[in-house]
CSV table of C-alpha atoms in Angstrom, one decimal:
chain,number,residue,atom,x,y,z
A,21,MET,CA,4.5,11.3,-20.7
A,22,PRO,CA,6.9,8.8,-22.4
A,23,VAL,CA,7.9,5.6,-20.6
A,24,PRO,CA,11.2,6.1,-18.8
A,25,SER,CA,14.2,4.7,-20.7
A,26,SER,CA,15.3,2.4,-17.9
A,27,ILE,CA,11.8,0.8,-17.7
A,28,GLY,CA,11.6,0.6,-21.5
A,29,LYS,CA,14.9,-1.3,-21.6
A,30,SER,CA,13.7,-3.7,-18.9
A,31,ILE,CA,10.6,-4.3,-20.9
A,32,GLN,CA,12.7,-5.1,-24.0
A,33,ALA,CA,14.9,-7.4,-21.9
A,34,MET,CA,11.8,-9.3,-20.7
A,35,ARG,CA,10.6,-9.7,-24.3
A,36,ALA,CA,14.0,-10.9,-25.4
A,37,PHE,CA,14.0,-13.5,-22.7
A,38,ILE,CA,10.5,-14.7,-23.8
A,39,ALA,CA,11.6,-14.7,-27.5
A,40,SER,CA,14.7,-16.8,-26.7
A,41,GLY,CA,12.7,-19.5,-24.9
A,42,GLY,CA,14.5,-18.9,-21.6
A,43,ALA,CA,17.8,-17.6,-22.9
A,44,LYS,CA,19.6,-20.9,-22.2
A,45,GLY,CA,23.2,-20.2,-21.2
A,46,LYS,CA,22.7,-16.5,-20.6
A,47,ARG,CA,23.1,-15.8,-16.9
A,48,ALA,CA,22.0,-12.2,-17.3
A,49,LEU,CA,18.6,-13.3,-18.4
A,50,SER,CA,16.5,-15.1,-15.9
A,51,PRO,CA,13.1,-14.4,-14.3
A,52,TYR,CA,14.2,-13.0,-11.0
A,53,PRO,CA,16.6,-10.3,-12.1
A,54,LEU,CA,14.4,-9.4,-15.0
A,55,CYS,CA,11.4,-8.7,-12.8
A,56,ARG,CA,13.6,-7.0,-10.2
A,57,ASP,CA,15.0,-4.7,-12.8
A,58,LEU,CA,11.6,-3.9,-14.3
A,59,PHE,CA,10.1,-2.9,-10.9
A,60,ARG,CA,13.2,-1.3,-9.5
A,61,ASN,CA,11.6,2.1,-9.3
A,62,PRO,CA,8.0,1.5,-8.4
A,63,ARG,CA,7.2,5.2,-8.0
A,64,ARG,CA,7.9,5.9,-11.6
A,65,ILE,CA,5.4,3.2,-12.6
A,66,LEU,CA,2.8,4.4,-10.1
A,67,GLU,CA,3.0,8.1,-11.2
A,68,CYS,CA,2.5,7.6,-14.9
A,69,GLU,CA,-0.4,5.8,-16.5
A,70,GLU,CA,1.4,5.2,-19.7
A,71,THR,CA,4.2,3.5,-17.9
A,72,LEU,CA,1.9,1.2,-16.0
A,73,ASP,CA,0.1,0.4,-19.2
A,74,ALA,CA,3.4,-0.6,-20.8
A,75,VAL,CA,4.2,-2.9,-17.9
A,76,LEU,CA,0.8,-4.5,-17.9
A,77,ALA,CA,1.0,-5.0,-21.7
A,78,LEU,CA,3.7,-7.7,-20.9
A,79,ALA,CA,1.1,-9.8,-19.0
A,80,PRO,CA,-0.4,-11.7,-22.0
A,81,GLU,CA,3.0,-12.4,-23.4
A,82,ILE,CA,4.2,-13.8,-20.0
A,83,GLU,CA,1.1,-15.9,-19.7
A,84,ALA,CA,1.5,-17.3,-23.2
A,85,TYR,CA,5.2,-18.1,-22.6
A,86,ARG,CA,5.9,-21.8,-22.1
A,87,GLY,CA,9.7,-21.9,-22.1
A,88,LYS,CA,12.2,-22.3,-19.4
A,89,GLY,CA,11.3,-20.6,-16.1
A,90,SER,CA,7.7,-19.8,-17.3
A,91,GLN,CA,6.0,-20.4,-14.0
A,92,ILE,CA,8.7,-18.5,-12.0
A,93,LEU,CA,8.3,-15.6,-14.4
A,94,GLN,CA,4.5,-15.5,-14.1
A,95,ARG,CA,4.6,-15.8,-10.3
A,96,GLU,CA,7.3,-13.2,-9.9
A,97,PHE,CA,5.6,-10.7,-12.3
A,98,ASP,CA,2.4,-10.9,-10.3
A,99,ASP,CA,4.2,-10.6,-7.0
A,100,GLN,CA,6.0,-7.5,-8.2
A,101,LEU,CA,2.8,-6.0,-9.4
A,102,GLY,CA,1.2,-6.6,-6.0
A,103,GLY,CA,4.3,-5.0,-4.5
A,104,LEU,CA,3.4,-1.8,-6.2
A,105,LEU,CA,0.4,-1.6,-3.7
A,106,TYR,CA,2.8,-1.7,-0.8
A,107,HIS,CA,4.7,1.3,-2.1
A,108,ALA,CA,1.5,3.2,-2.9
A,109,GLU,CA,0.3,2.5,0.7
A,110,LEU,CA,3.6,3.9,2.1
A,111,GLU,CA,3.2,7.1,0.2
A,112,THR,CA,-0.5,7.4,1.2
A,113,PHE,CA,0.2,6.9,4.9
A,114,GLU,CA,3.1,9.4,4.8
A,115,ALA,CA,0.8,12.0,3.3
A,116,ALA,CA,-2.1,11.2,5.6
A,117,PRO,CA,-2.9,13.2,8.8
A,118,GLU,CA,-2.1,11.7,12.2
A,119,PRO,CA,-4.4,8.9,13.0
A,120,ASP,CA,-7.0,9.1,15.9
A,121,LEU,CA,-5.5,7.2,18.8
A,122,PHE,CA,-8.9,6.2,20.1
A,123,PRO,CA,-11.0,5.5,17.0
A,124,ALA,CA,-14.5,4.1,17.1
A,125,ASP,CA,-14.8,0.4,16.6
A,126,ARG,CA,-15.0,-0.6,12.9
A,127,GLU,CA,-15.4,3.0,11.7
A,128,PRO,CA,-15.8,3.1,8.0
A,129,ALA,CA,-12.7,4.3,6.1
A,130,PRO,CA,-13.4,7.6,4.3
A,131,PRO,CA,-13.5,7.0,0.5
A,132,PRO,CA,-10.7,8.6,-1.5
A,133,ALA,CA,-11.5,11.7,-3.5
A,134,ALA,CA,-11.0,9.8,-6.7
A,135,THR,CA,-9.9,6.3,-7.5
A,136,PRO,CA,-6.2,6.4,-8.4
A,137,PHE,CA,-5.6,5.2,-12.0
A,138,TRP,CA,-3.1,2.6,-10.7
A,139,ALA,CA,-5.6,1.1,-8.3
A,140,GLU,CA,-8.3,0.8,-11.0
A,141,LYS,CA,-5.8,-0.8,-13.4
A,142,LEU,CA,-4.4,-3.2,-10.9
A,143,SER,CA,-7.9,-4.1,-9.7
A,144,ASP,CA,-8.9,-4.9,-13.3
A,145,TYR,CA,-5.8,-7.0,-13.7
A,146,PHE,CA,-6.1,-9.1,-10.6
A,147,PHE,CA,-9.9,-9.5,-11.0
A,148,GLU,CA,-9.3,-10.9,-14.4
A,149,ARG,CA,-6.8,-13.4,-12.9
A,150,VAL,CA,-9.3,-14.9,-10.5
A,151,GLN,CA,-11.8,-15.7,-13.3
A,152,GLY,CA,-11.8,-18.4,-15.9
A,153,LYS,CA,-12.1,-22.1,-16.1
A,154,PRO,CA,-11.6,-24.2,-12.9
A,155,THR,CA,-8.1,-25.5,-12.5
A,156,ARG,CA,-6.5,-28.3,-10.4
A,157,SER,CA,-3.0,-27.0,-11.1
A,158,LEU,CA,-1.1,-26.1,-8.0
A,159,HIS,CA,0.7,-23.3,-9.9
A,160,ALA,CA,-2.6,-21.8,-11.1
A,161,ALA,CA,-4.2,-22.1,-7.7
A,162,GLY,CA,-1.3,-20.2,-6.1
A,163,LEU,CA,-1.6,-17.5,-8.7
A,164,ARG,CA,-5.3,-17.1,-8.1
A,165,SER,CA,-4.9,-17.2,-4.3
A,166,ASN,CA,-2.3,-14.4,-4.5
A,167,ALA,CA,-4.6,-12.4,-6.9
A,168,TRP,CA,-7.5,-12.7,-4.4
A,169,SER,CA,-5.3,-11.4,-1.6
A,170,ILE,CA,-4.1,-8.4,-3.6
A,171,LEU,CA,-7.7,-7.7,-4.7
A,172,GLY,CA,-8.7,-7.4,-1.1
A,173,GLU,CA,-5.8,-5.1,-0.3
A,174,LEU,CA,-6.8,-2.9,-3.2
A,175,SER,CA,-10.4,-2.5,-1.8
A,176,PRO,CA,-9.6,0.7,0.2
A,177,PHE,CA,-8.3,2.3,-3.0
A,178,CYS,CA,-10.7,0.8,-5.5
A,179,ARG,CA,-14.0,-0.4,-4.0
A,180,ARG,CA,-15.9,-2.6,-6.5
A,181,SER,CA,-18.7,-5.0,-5.9
A,182,GLU,CA,-18.1,-7.4,-8.8
A,183,PRO,CA,-15.5,-9.6,-7.1
A,184,LEU,CA,-17.7,-10.2,-4.0
A,185,PRO,CA,-20.1,-12.8,-5.4
A,186,LEU,CA,-17.3,-14.7,-7.1
A,187,ALA,CA,-15.2,-14.7,-3.8
A,188,LEU,CA,-18.2,-16.2,-2.0
A,189,GLU,CA,-18.7,-18.8,-4.7
A,190,THR,CA,-15.0,-19.7,-4.8
A,191,ALA,CA,-14.6,-19.9,-1.0
A,192,ALA,CA,-17.6,-22.3,-0.8
A,193,ASP,CA,-16.7,-24.5,-3.8
A,194,ARG,CA,-15.1,-27.7,-2.5
A,195,ARG,CA,-14.1,-28.7,-6.0
A,196,LYS,CA,-11.6,-25.8,-6.2
A,197,PRO,CA,-8.1,-26.1,-4.7
A,198,ASP,CA,-7.9,-25.2,-1.0
A,199,GLU,CA,-5.3,-22.6,-1.6
A,200,GLU,CA,-7.5,-20.7,-4.1
A,201,ARG,CA,-10.4,-20.9,-1.6
A,202,GLU,CA,-8.2,-19.5,1.2
A,203,GLY,CA,-7.2,-16.6,-1.1
A,204,ALA,CA,-10.9,-15.8,-1.6
A,205,ILE,CA,-11.5,-15.9,2.2
A,206,ARG,CA,-8.7,-13.4,2.7
A,207,PHE,CA,-10.3,-11.2,0.1
A,208,LEU,CA,-13.6,-11.3,2.1
A,209,SER,CA,-11.7,-10.3,5.2
A,210,ALA,CA,-10.1,-7.3,3.6
A,211,TYR,CA,-13.1,-6.3,1.6
A,212,TRP,CA,-15.2,-5.9,4.8
A,213,ALA,CA,-12.4,-4.6,7.0
A,214,HIS,CA,-14.0,-1.2,7.6
A,215,GLU,CA,-17.7,-2.1,7.7
A,216,ASP,CA,-19.9,-4.9,9.0
A,217,PRO,CA,-19.9,-7.9,6.6
A,218,ASP,CA,-23.0,-8.9,4.8
A,219,LYS,CA,-25.1,-11.9,5.8
A,220,ALA,CA,-23.8,-14.0,3.0
A,221,THR,CA,-20.2,-13.6,4.2
A,222,VAL,CA,-21.1,-14.2,7.9
A,223,ASP,CA,-23.1,-17.3,7.0
A,224,LEU,CA,-20.4,-18.7,4.7
A,225,LEU,CA,-17.6,-18.2,7.3
A,226,GLU,CA,-19.7,-20.0,9.9
A,227,SER,CA,-20.3,-22.9,7.5
A,228,LEU,CA,-16.6,-23.2,6.6
A,229,ARG,CA,-15.6,-23.0,10.3
A,230,GLN,CA,-17.8,-26.0,11.1
A,231,ASP,CA,-16.4,-28.2,8.3
A,232,PRO,CA,-12.9,-27.2,7.1
A,233,PRO,CA,-10.9,-29.5,4.8
A,234,ASN,CA,-7.7,-29.1,6.7
A,235,ARG,CA,-5.9,-27.1,9.5
A,236,SER,CA,-4.6,-24.4,7.3
A,237,PHE,CA,-8.0,-23.7,5.9
A,238,LEU,CA,-9.5,-23.6,9.4
A,239,VAL,CA,-6.9,-21.1,10.6
A,240,THR,CA,-7.6,-18.9,7.5
A,241,VAL,CA,-11.3,-19.0,8.3
A,242,LEU,CA,-10.8,-18.3,12.0
A,243,GLN,CA,-8.5,-15.4,11.2
A,244,ALA,CA,-11.1,-13.9,8.9
A,245,ARG,CA,-13.7,-14.2,11.6
A,246,ILE,CA,-11.4,-12.5,14.1
A,247,ASP,CA,-10.6,-9.7,11.6
A,248,LEU,CA,-14.3,-9.1,11.1
A,249,GLY,CA,-15.3,-9.1,14.7
A,250,LEU,CA,-17.2,-12.4,14.5
A,251,SER,CA,-14.9,-14.3,16.9
A,252,ASP,CA,-12.2,-13.6,19.4
A,253,GLU,CA,-8.6,-14.9,19.5
A,254,MET,CA,-9.1,-17.2,22.5
A,255,GLU,CA,-12.2,-18.9,20.9
A,256,ALA,CA,-10.2,-19.4,17.7
A,257,LEU,CA,-7.2,-20.8,19.6
A,258,LEU,CA,-9.4,-23.4,21.3
A,259,GLU,CA,-10.9,-24.4,18.0
A,260,VAL,CA,-7.4,-25.0,16.5
A,261,GLU,CA,-6.4,-27.0,19.6
A,262,ASP,CA,-9.5,-29.1,19.2
A,263,TRP,CA,-8.6,-29.8,15.6
A,264,ASP,CA,-5.1,-30.8,16.6
A,265,ASP,CA,-6.4,-33.1,19.3
A,266,GLU,CA,-8.8,-34.8,16.9
A,267,ASP,CA,-6.1,-35.1,14.3
A,268,ALA,CA,-3.7,-36.7,16.8
A,269,GLU,CA,-6.4,-39.2,17.8
A,270,ASP,CA,-7.1,-40.1,14.2
A,271,GLU,CA,-3.3,-40.8,13.7
A,272,ASP,CA,-3.2,-43.0,16.8
A,273,GLU,CA,-6.2,-45.0,15.6
A,274,GLY,CA,-4.6,-45.4,12.2
A,275,GLU,CA,-1.4,-46.7,13.7
A,276,GLY,CA,-3.4,-49.1,15.9
A,277,GLU,CA,-5.2,-50.6,12.9
A,278,GLU,CA,-1.9,-51.2,11.0
A,279,GLU,CA,-0.5,-53.2,14.0
């Protein structure tokens, strides 16, 4: 099936923007509208493998681009790709039978009859984005964090074991940016959403809970523990309150020393 003409034109416009180095002075060409136009009709991308391939073929060109708006373009492209999953979920839920109002706790989700091509390709894409050399760049950390989150959301559609050890390693590695580590934790939460987590995940979340680098990280760990049935909301709330109290005490002590 040929790529729809509207999407083909959007791909050409994206390449023209990259070739122009940011199309300085051309209001019609900027990252946000270019990505919005490219993904305007998500169903047409999801229903045709050749169309999704054509869209994904832009990724290396976007990543190599260093002109005006490069970071915005890269982030927006990945966000829009992740947004395809949202539309796929809507169609899946619309076609699904009525849910059981009284389901058993943590009942495993039935596997799909076959892995959809779009789920496999998007899983490949985002798994590739969480690999590679360590980075201290906030931009790169944000991209990897987002990729981890989307990988987790893809788990019900494309269950694969390869990301699991890397997610455990990333979440535990204090040398990596906290944002990237939090993305890996969200992946673990989504990956084990329909079954009991393995011992490695349970042990890691307990270790991270005891010694988090900051409040946001603690909240992410506690939310994962709640999602996986390892903790309850009241227990988590008390832990966050304890963190806030200790943080306030540290600030008061610091002010006293300055005086």
